[in-house]
GROMACS .gro file of N, CA and C in nm:
model
  372
    1VAL      N    1   0.988  -0.628  -0.364
    1VAL     CA    2   0.948  -0.521  -0.453
    1VAL      C    3   1.074  -0.481  -0.529
    2GLY      N    4   1.072  -0.505  -0.655
    2GLY     CA    5   1.195  -0.484  -0.729
    2GLY      C    6   1.303  -0.573  -0.670
    3GLU      N    7   1.426  -0.527  -0.669
    3GLU     CA    8   1.534  -0.606  -0.611
    3GLU      C    9   1.585  -0.548  -0.480
    4SER      N   10   1.540  -0.427  -0.446
    4SER     CA   11   1.597  -0.361  -0.329
    4SER      C   12   1.507  -0.364  -0.207
    5ILE      N   13   1.378  -0.400  -0.222
    5ILE     CA   14   1.284  -0.396  -0.110
    5ILE      C   15   1.201  -0.523  -0.111
    6THR      N   16   1.182  -0.583   0.007
    6THR     CA   17   1.097  -0.701   0.022
    6THR      C   18   0.974  -0.665   0.102
    7PHE      N   19   0.857  -0.707   0.054
    7PHE     CA   20   0.733  -0.693   0.129
    7PHE      C   21   0.723  -0.811   0.224
    8LEU      N   22   0.711  -0.783   0.354
    8LEU     CA   23   0.710  -0.887   0.456
    8LEU      C   24   0.570  -0.928   0.499
    9GLY      N   25   0.474  -0.837   0.491
    9GLY     CA   26   0.339  -0.871   0.534
    9GLY      C   27   0.263  -0.746   0.574
   10TRP      N   28   0.147  -0.766   0.633
   10TRP     CA   29   0.061  -0.653   0.668
   10TRP      C   30  -0.026  -0.691   0.788
   11SER      N   31  -0.085  -0.590   0.850
   11SER     CA   32  -0.184  -0.613   0.954
   11SER      C   33  -0.289  -0.505   0.945
   12GLY      N   34  -0.408  -0.540   0.987
   12GLY     CA   35  -0.519  -0.446   0.986
   12GLY      C   36  -0.649  -0.522   0.999
   13ASP      N   37  -0.749  -0.458   1.054
   13ASP     CA   38  -0.880  -0.519   1.072
   13ASP      C   39  -0.962  -0.487   0.948
   14ALA      N   40  -0.956  -0.573   0.848
   14ALA     CA   41  -1.009  -0.538   0.717
   14ALA      C   42  -1.110  -0.639   0.663
   15GLU      N   43  -1.200  -0.689   0.747
   15GLU     CA   44  -1.302  -0.779   0.694
   15GLU      C   45  -1.426  -0.703   0.650
   16THR      N   46  -1.473  -0.612   0.734
   16THR     CA   47  -1.589  -0.530   0.702
   16THR      C   48  -1.554  -0.385   0.728
   17ILE      N   49  -1.588  -0.299   0.633
   17ILE     CA   50  -1.558  -0.156   0.643
   17ILE      C   51  -1.690  -0.081   0.630
   18VAL      N   52  -1.708   0.021   0.712
   18VAL     CA   53  -1.828   0.103   0.706
   18VAL      C   54  -1.799   0.226   0.620
   19ARG      N   55  -1.891   0.257   0.529
   19ARG     CA   56  -1.875   0.376   0.444
   19ARG      C   57  -1.855   0.500   0.531
   20GLY      N   58  -1.766   0.588   0.487
   20GLY     CA   59  -1.737   0.710   0.560
   20GLY      C   60  -1.634   0.693   0.670
   21GLN      N   61  -1.592   0.573   0.698
   21GLN     CA   62  -1.493   0.545   0.801
   21GLN      C   63  -1.353   0.536   0.740
   22SER      N   64  -1.253   0.523   0.825
   22SER     CA   65  -1.115   0.506   0.780
   22SER      C   66  -1.065   0.369   0.823
   23LEU      N   67  -0.981   0.312   0.739
   23LEU     CA   68  -0.923   0.180   0.767
   23LEU      C   69  -0.772   0.193   0.777
   24PRO      N   70  -0.715   0.176   0.899
   24PRO     CA   71  -0.569   0.178   0.911
   24PRO      C   72  -0.509   0.043   0.871
   25LEU      N   73  -0.405   0.049   0.791
   25LEU     CA   74  -0.331  -0.072   0.751
   25LEU      C   75  -0.183  -0.049   0.776
   26ASP      N   76  -0.119  -0.147   0.836
   26ASP     CA   77   0.026  -0.143   0.855
   26ASP      C   78   0.090  -0.238   0.756
   27LEU      N   79   0.181  -0.185   0.676
   27LEU     CA   80   0.257  -0.265   0.580
   27LEU      C   81   0.398  -0.279   0.635
   28PHE      N   82   0.457  -0.396   0.617
   28PHE     CA   83   0.591  -0.421   0.669
   28PHE      C   84   0.686  -0.453   0.553
   29TRP      N   85   0.796  -0.378   0.547
   29TRP     CA   86   0.894  -0.387   0.439
   29TRP      C   87   1.033  -0.410   0.497
   30ARG      N   88   1.125  -0.459   0.414
   30ARG     CA   89   1.267  -0.468   0.452
   30ARG      C   90   1.352  -0.425   0.334
   31ALA      N   91   1.451  -0.342   0.361
   31ALA     CA   92   1.546  -0.301   0.258
   31ALA      C   93   1.648  -0.414   0.238
   32GLU      N   94   1.665  -0.456   0.115
   32GLU     CA   95   1.764  -0.559   0.082
   32GLU      C   96   1.896  -0.496   0.039
   33ARG      N   97   1.886  -0.380  -0.025
   33ARG     CA   98   2.003  -0.303  -0.066
   33ARG      C   99   1.960  -0.157  -0.073
   34VAL      N  100   2.052  -0.069  -0.092
   34VAL     CA  101   2.019   0.074  -0.099
   34VAL      C  102   1.936   0.099  -0.224
   35ALA      N  103   1.822   0.163  -0.206
   35ALA     CA  104   1.737   0.200  -0.320
   35ALA      C  105   1.794   0.327  -0.383
   36GLN      N  106   1.798   0.331  -0.513
   36GLN     CA  107   1.853   0.447  -0.582
   36GLN      C  108   1.756   0.564  -0.588
   37GLU      N  109   1.628   0.537  -0.568
   37GLU     CA  110   1.527   0.641  -0.576
   37GLU      C  111   1.431   0.628  -0.458
   38SER      N  112   1.358   0.735  -0.434
   38SER     CA  113   1.253   0.732  -0.333
   38SER      C  114   1.122   0.691  -0.400
   39TYR      N  115   1.062   0.586  -0.348
   39TYR     CA  116   0.938   0.534  -0.403
   39TYR      C  117   0.821   0.570  -0.313
   40SER      N  118   0.704   0.582  -0.372
   40SER     CA  119   0.581   0.599  -0.296
   40SER      C  120   0.510   0.465  -0.289
   41VAL      N  121   0.432   0.448  -0.184
   41VAL     CA  122   0.352   0.328  -0.166
   41VAL      C  123   0.207   0.363  -0.199
   42PHE      N  124   0.139   0.273  -0.270
   42PHE     CA  125  -0.004   0.293  -0.291
   42PHE      C  126  -0.082   0.184  -0.218
   43VAL      N  127  -0.194   0.225  -0.162
   43VAL     CA  128  -0.293   0.135  -0.105
   43VAL      C  129  -0.424   0.171  -0.174
   44HIS      N  130  -0.480   0.078  -0.248
   44HIS     CA  131  -0.600   0.104  -0.327
   44HIS      C  132  -0.715   0.013  -0.284
   45LEU      N  133  -0.833   0.071  -0.278
   45LEU     CA  134  -0.956  -0.006  -0.265
   45LEU      C  135  -1.010  -0.018  -0.407
   46VAL      N  136  -1.030  -0.143  -0.453
   46VAL     CA  137  -1.060  -0.170  -0.593
   46VAL      C  138  -1.194  -0.243  -0.604
   47ASP      N  139  -1.279  -0.197  -0.695
   47ASP     CA  140  -1.409  -0.263  -0.713
   47ASP      C  141  -1.396  -0.386  -0.804
   48ALA      N  142  -1.508  -0.454  -0.827
   48ALA     CA  143  -1.508  -0.579  -0.905
   48ALA      C  144  -1.464  -0.558  -1.050
   49ASN      N  145  -1.472  -0.434  -1.101
   49ASN     CA  146  -1.430  -0.404  -1.238
   49ASN      C  147  -1.284  -0.361  -1.247
   50GLY      N  148  -1.213  -0.363  -1.134
   50GLY     CA  149  -1.073  -0.321  -1.132
   50GLY      C  150  -1.053  -0.172  -1.118
   51GLN      N  151  -1.160  -0.098  -1.093
   51GLN     CA  152  -1.154   0.048  -1.078
   51GLN      C  153  -1.112   0.085  -0.935
   52VAL      N  154  -1.015   0.174  -0.923
   52VAL     CA  155  -0.973   0.223  -0.790
   52VAL      C  156  -1.079   0.321  -0.742
   53VAL      N  157  -1.138   0.293  -0.625
   53VAL     CA  158  -1.245   0.378  -0.571
   53VAL      C  159  -1.200   0.457  -0.448
   54ALA      N  160  -1.086   0.422  -0.391
   54ALA     CA  161  -1.027   0.497  -0.280
   54ALA      C  162  -0.878   0.464  -0.277
   55ASN      N  163  -0.796   0.561  -0.236
   55ASN     CA  164  -0.653   0.534  -0.229
   55ASN      C  165  -0.588   0.609  -0.114
   56ALA      N  166  -0.474   0.557  -0.074
   56ALA     CA  167  -0.391   0.619   0.029
   56ALA      C  168  -0.246   0.604  -0.014
   57ASP      N  169  -0.200   0.697  -0.098
   57ASP     CA  170  -0.063   0.693  -0.150
   57ASP      C  171   0.025   0.786  -0.071
   58SER      N  172   0.147   0.742  -0.040
   58SER     CA  173   0.243   0.831   0.024
   58SER      C  174   0.381   0.766   0.026
   59VAL      N  175   0.481   0.849   0.047
   59VAL     CA  176   0.614   0.799   0.078
   59VAL      C  177   0.602   0.729   0.212
   60PRO      N  178   0.673   0.618   0.236
   60PRO     CA  179   0.658   0.545   0.362
   60PRO      C  180   0.667   0.634   0.487
   61ALA      N  181   0.594   0.590   0.588
   61ALA     CA  182   0.587   0.659   0.718
   61ALA      C  183   0.537   0.802   0.702
   62SER      N  184   0.430   0.816   0.624
   62SER     CA  185   0.368   0.947   0.600
   62SER      C  186   0.466   1.049   0.546
   63GLY      N  187   0.559   1.002   0.465
   63GLY     CA  188   0.656   1.090   0.401
   63GLY      C  189   0.783   1.112   0.481
   64LEU      N  190   0.791   1.054   0.599
   64LEU     CA  191   0.905   1.079   0.687
   64LEU      C  192   1.025   0.988   0.663
   65PHE      N  193   1.006   0.877   0.591
   65PHE     CA  194   1.115   0.780   0.577
   65PHE      C  195   1.123   0.730   0.434
   66PRO      N  196   1.173   0.813   0.341
   66PRO     CA  197   1.183   0.773   0.200
   66PRO      C  198   1.269   0.647   0.181
   67THR      N  199   1.232   0.568   0.081
   67THR     CA  200   1.301   0.440   0.058
   67THR      C  201   1.449   0.456   0.026
   68ASP      N  202   1.491   0.569  -0.030
   68ASP     CA  203   1.633   0.586  -0.060
   68ASP      C  204   1.716   0.614   0.064
   69ARG      N  205   1.653   0.622   0.180
   69ARG     CA  206   1.724   0.636   0.308
   69ARG      C  207   1.724   0.509   0.391
   70TRP      N  208   1.658   0.405   0.341
   70TRP     CA  209   1.653   0.280   0.416
   70TRP      C  210   1.790   0.214   0.417
   71ILE      N  211   1.823   0.151   0.527
   71ILE     CA  212   1.950   0.081   0.544
   71ILE      C  213   1.928  -0.068   0.515
   72PRO      N  214   2.014  -0.130   0.433
   72PRO     CA  215   1.997  -0.272   0.402
   72PRO      C  216   1.984  -0.357   0.529
   73GLY      N  217   1.884  -0.446   0.528
   73GLY     CA  218   1.856  -0.532   0.642
   73GLY      C  219   1.757  -0.472   0.740
   74GLU      N  220   1.729  -0.345   0.723
   74GLU     CA  221   1.639  -0.275   0.815
   74GLU      C  222   1.492  -0.304   0.780
   75GLY      N  223   1.412  -0.330   0.884
   75GLY     CA  224   1.270  -0.349   0.868
   75GLY      C  225   1.197  -0.217   0.886
   76MET      N  226   1.080  -0.207   0.824
   76MET     CA  227   1.006  -0.081   0.826
   76MET      C  228   0.858  -0.109   0.842
   77ARG      N  229   0.794  -0.044   0.940
   77ARG     CA  230   0.647  -0.046   0.953
   77ARG      C  231   0.594   0.081   0.889
   78ASP      N  232   0.501   0.065   0.797
   78ASP     CA  233   0.452   0.175   0.716
   78ASP      C  234   0.300   0.180   0.728
   79ARG      N  235   0.247   0.277   0.803
   79ARG     CA  236   0.103   0.287   0.826
   79ARG      C  237   0.037   0.373   0.717
   80HIS      N  238  -0.075   0.323   0.667
   80HIS     CA  239  -0.158   0.397   0.571
   80HIS      C  240  -0.301   0.398   0.623
   81ILE      N  241  -0.368   0.510   0.605
   81ILE     CA  242  -0.508   0.524   0.646
   81ILE      C  243  -0.591   0.537   0.520
   82LEU      N  244  -0.669   0.434   0.492
   82LEU     CA  245  -0.754   0.432   0.372
   82LEU      C  246  -0.892   0.485   0.411
   83LYS      N  247  -0.928   0.600   0.356
   83LYS     CA  248  -1.058   0.661   0.385
   83LYS      C  249  -1.161   0.608   0.286
   84ILE      N  250  -1.268   0.551   0.340
   84ILE     CA  251  -1.372   0.492   0.257
   84ILE      C  252  -1.477   0.600   0.226
   85PRO      N  253  -1.501   0.629   0.098
   85PRO     CA  254  -1.598   0.733   0.064
   85PRO      C  255  -1.737   0.703   0.123
   86ALA      N  256  -1.802   0.805   0.176
   86ALA     CA  257  -1.934   0.790   0.236
   86ALA      C  258  -2.039   0.749   0.134
   87ASP      N  259  -2.017   0.784   0.006
   87ASP     CA  260  -2.115   0.753  -0.097
   87ASP      C  261  -2.081   0.626  -0.178
   88LEU      N  262  -1.984   0.549  -0.130
   88LEU     CA  263  -1.945   0.426  -0.200
   88LEU      C  264  -2.056   0.322  -0.191
   89ALA      N  265  -2.082   0.254  -0.300
   89ALA     CA  266  -2.185   0.150  -0.300
   89ALA      C  267  -2.144   0.034  -0.210
   90PRO      N  268  -2.235  -0.018  -0.129
   90PRO     CA  269  -2.202  -0.137  -0.049
   90PRO      C  270  -2.165  -0.253  -0.141
   91GLY      N  271  -2.078  -0.340  -0.091
   91GLY     CA  272  -2.040  -0.456  -0.171
   91GLY      C  273  -1.901  -0.505  -0.136
   92ASP      N  274  -1.850  -0.593  -0.221
   92ASP     CA  275  -1.719  -0.653  -0.200
   92ASP      C  276  -1.614  -0.581  -0.282
   93TYR      N  277  -1.500  -0.556  -0.219
   93TYR     CA  278  -1.389  -0.483  -0.280
   93TYR      C  279  -1.258  -0.554  -0.243
   94ALA      N  280  -1.152  -0.520  -0.314
   94ALA     CA  281  -1.019  -0.573  -0.284
   94ALA      C  282  -0.930  -0.459  -0.237
   95ILE      N  283  -0.833  -0.492  -0.154
   95ILE     CA  284  -0.729  -0.397  -0.114
   95ILE      C  285  -0.600  -0.441  -0.183
   96ALA      N  286  -0.544  -0.351  -0.263
   96ALA     CA  287  -0.421  -0.380  -0.338
   96ALA      C  288  -0.314  -0.280  -0.299
   97ILE      N  289  -0.189  -0.323  -0.299
   97ILE     CA  290  -0.076  -0.236  -0.263
   97ILE      C  291   0.034  -0.250  -0.367
   98GLY      N  292   0.128  -0.157  -0.360
   98GLY     CA  293   0.247  -0.163  -0.442
   98GLY      C  294   0.330  -0.039  -0.422
   99MET      N  295   0.438  -0.028  -0.498
   99MET     CA  296   0.527   0.089  -0.494
   99MET      C  297   0.546   0.142  -0.634
  100TYR      N  298   0.568   0.273  -0.643
  100TYR     CA  299   0.591   0.335  -0.773
  100TYR      C  300   0.685   0.454  -0.758
  101GLN      N  301   0.744   0.494  -0.870
  101GLN     CA  302   0.832   0.610  -0.876
  101GLN      C  303   0.743   0.729  -0.913
  102PRO      N  304   0.725   0.826  -0.823
  102PRO     CA  305   0.630   0.935  -0.848
  102PRO      C  306   0.655   1.016  -0.975
  103ALA      N  307   0.779   1.037  -1.012
  103ALA     CA  308   0.808   1.122  -1.128
  103ALA      C  309   0.759   1.059  -1.258
  104THR      N  310   0.759   0.926  -1.265
  104THR     CA  311   0.722   0.857  -1.389
  104THR      C  312   0.595   0.772  -1.376
  105ASN      N  313   0.549   0.753  -1.253
  105ASN     CA  314   0.436   0.663  -1.222
  105ASN      C  315   0.466   0.517  -1.258
  106SER      N  316   0.593   0.483  -1.282
  106SER     CA  317   0.627   0.344  -1.312
  106SER      C  318   0.631   0.265  -1.181
  107ARG      N  319   0.565   0.149  -1.185
  107ARG     CA  320   0.555   0.065  -1.067
  107ARG      C  321   0.668  -0.036  -1.060
  108LEU      N  322   0.702  -0.073  -0.938
  108LEU     CA  323   0.797  -0.182  -0.915
  108LEU      C  324   0.722  -0.313  -0.912
  109ASP      N  325   0.786  -0.420  -0.954
  109ASP     CA  326   0.724  -0.552  -0.943
  109ASP      C  327   0.718  -0.592  -0.797
  110ILE      N  328   0.603  -0.648  -0.760
  110ILE     CA  329   0.584  -0.702  -0.625
  110ILE      C  330   0.525  -0.841  -0.646
  111GLY      N  331   0.609  -0.942  -0.634
  111GLY     CA  332   0.565  -1.076  -0.670
  111GLY      C  333   0.566  -1.089  -0.822
  112ALA      N  334   0.458  -1.145  -0.877
  112ALA     CA  335   0.452  -1.169  -1.021
  112ALA      C  336   0.384  -1.054  -1.096
  113SER      N  337   0.358  -0.943  -1.028
  113SER     CA  338   0.284  -0.833  -1.089
  113SER      C  339   0.338  -0.700  -1.037
  114ASP      N  340   0.273  -0.591  -1.077
  114ASP     CA  341   0.314  -0.460  -1.025
  114ASP      C  342   0.226  -0.416  -0.909
  115LYS      N  343   0.142  -0.509  -0.859
  115LYS     CA  344   0.061  -0.484  -0.740
  115LYS      C  345   0.034  -0.617  -0.672
  116LEU      N  346  -0.007  -0.610  -0.546
  116LEU     CA  347  -0.038  -0.729  -0.469
  116LEU      C  348  -0.173  -0.708  -0.403
  117THR      N  349  -0.264  -0.802  -0.423
  117THR     CA  350  -0.393  -0.794  -0.356
  117THR      C  351  -0.377  -0.856  -0.217
  118LEU      N  352  -0.402  -0.774  -0.113
  118LEU     CA  353  -0.386  -0.820   0.024
  118LEU      C  354  -0.504  -0.904   0.070
  119THR      N  355  -0.626  -0.854   0.042
  119THR     CA  356  -0.744  -0.919   0.095
  119THR      C  357  -0.868  -0.866   0.025
  120GLN      N  358  -0.977  -0.936   0.045
  120GLN     CA  359  -1.108  -0.890   0.000
  120GLN      C  360  -1.182  -0.835   0.122
  121VAL      N  361  -1.257  -0.729   0.104
  121VAL     CA  362  -1.331  -0.669   0.214
  121VAL      C  363  -1.476  -0.642   0.171
  122THR      N  364  -1.563  -0.633   0.269
  122THR     CA  365  -1.702  -0.597   0.243
  122THR      C  366  -1.726  -0.457   0.296
  123VAL      N  367  -1.779  -0.373   0.210
  123VAL     CA  368  -1.814  -0.235   0.250
  123VAL      C  369  -1.964  -0.233   0.277
  124ARG      N  370  -2.000  -0.177   0.394
  124ARG     CA  371  -2.142  -0.166   0.432
  124ARG      C  372  -2.181  -0.023   0.450
   0.00000   0.00000   0.00000
């Protein structure tokens, strides 16, 4: 993510999600160098039209471990709880993640884009 943070991977049981439930996702990051700013992480549930229908944005570790405090070489587990709206239409959705600077909403590059699609999920 940018030049100072690497996305290492994720874990979570995200094949089928029930409306009104919550989906915990663990994201794993590593600091490559000292970040000059504190970034927020976004986790978005996105419909087939690219519309964000649910999100779980926060500073890593529920706000307890801002990126500008990460030590180079240090790994970080970052849990996000994505709440699925009870009135969401059943169907297929994508889970996308990324980082952004809250003051400007400018996103950091993660791979070849400013977001990364982790997986596709079915909402029932």
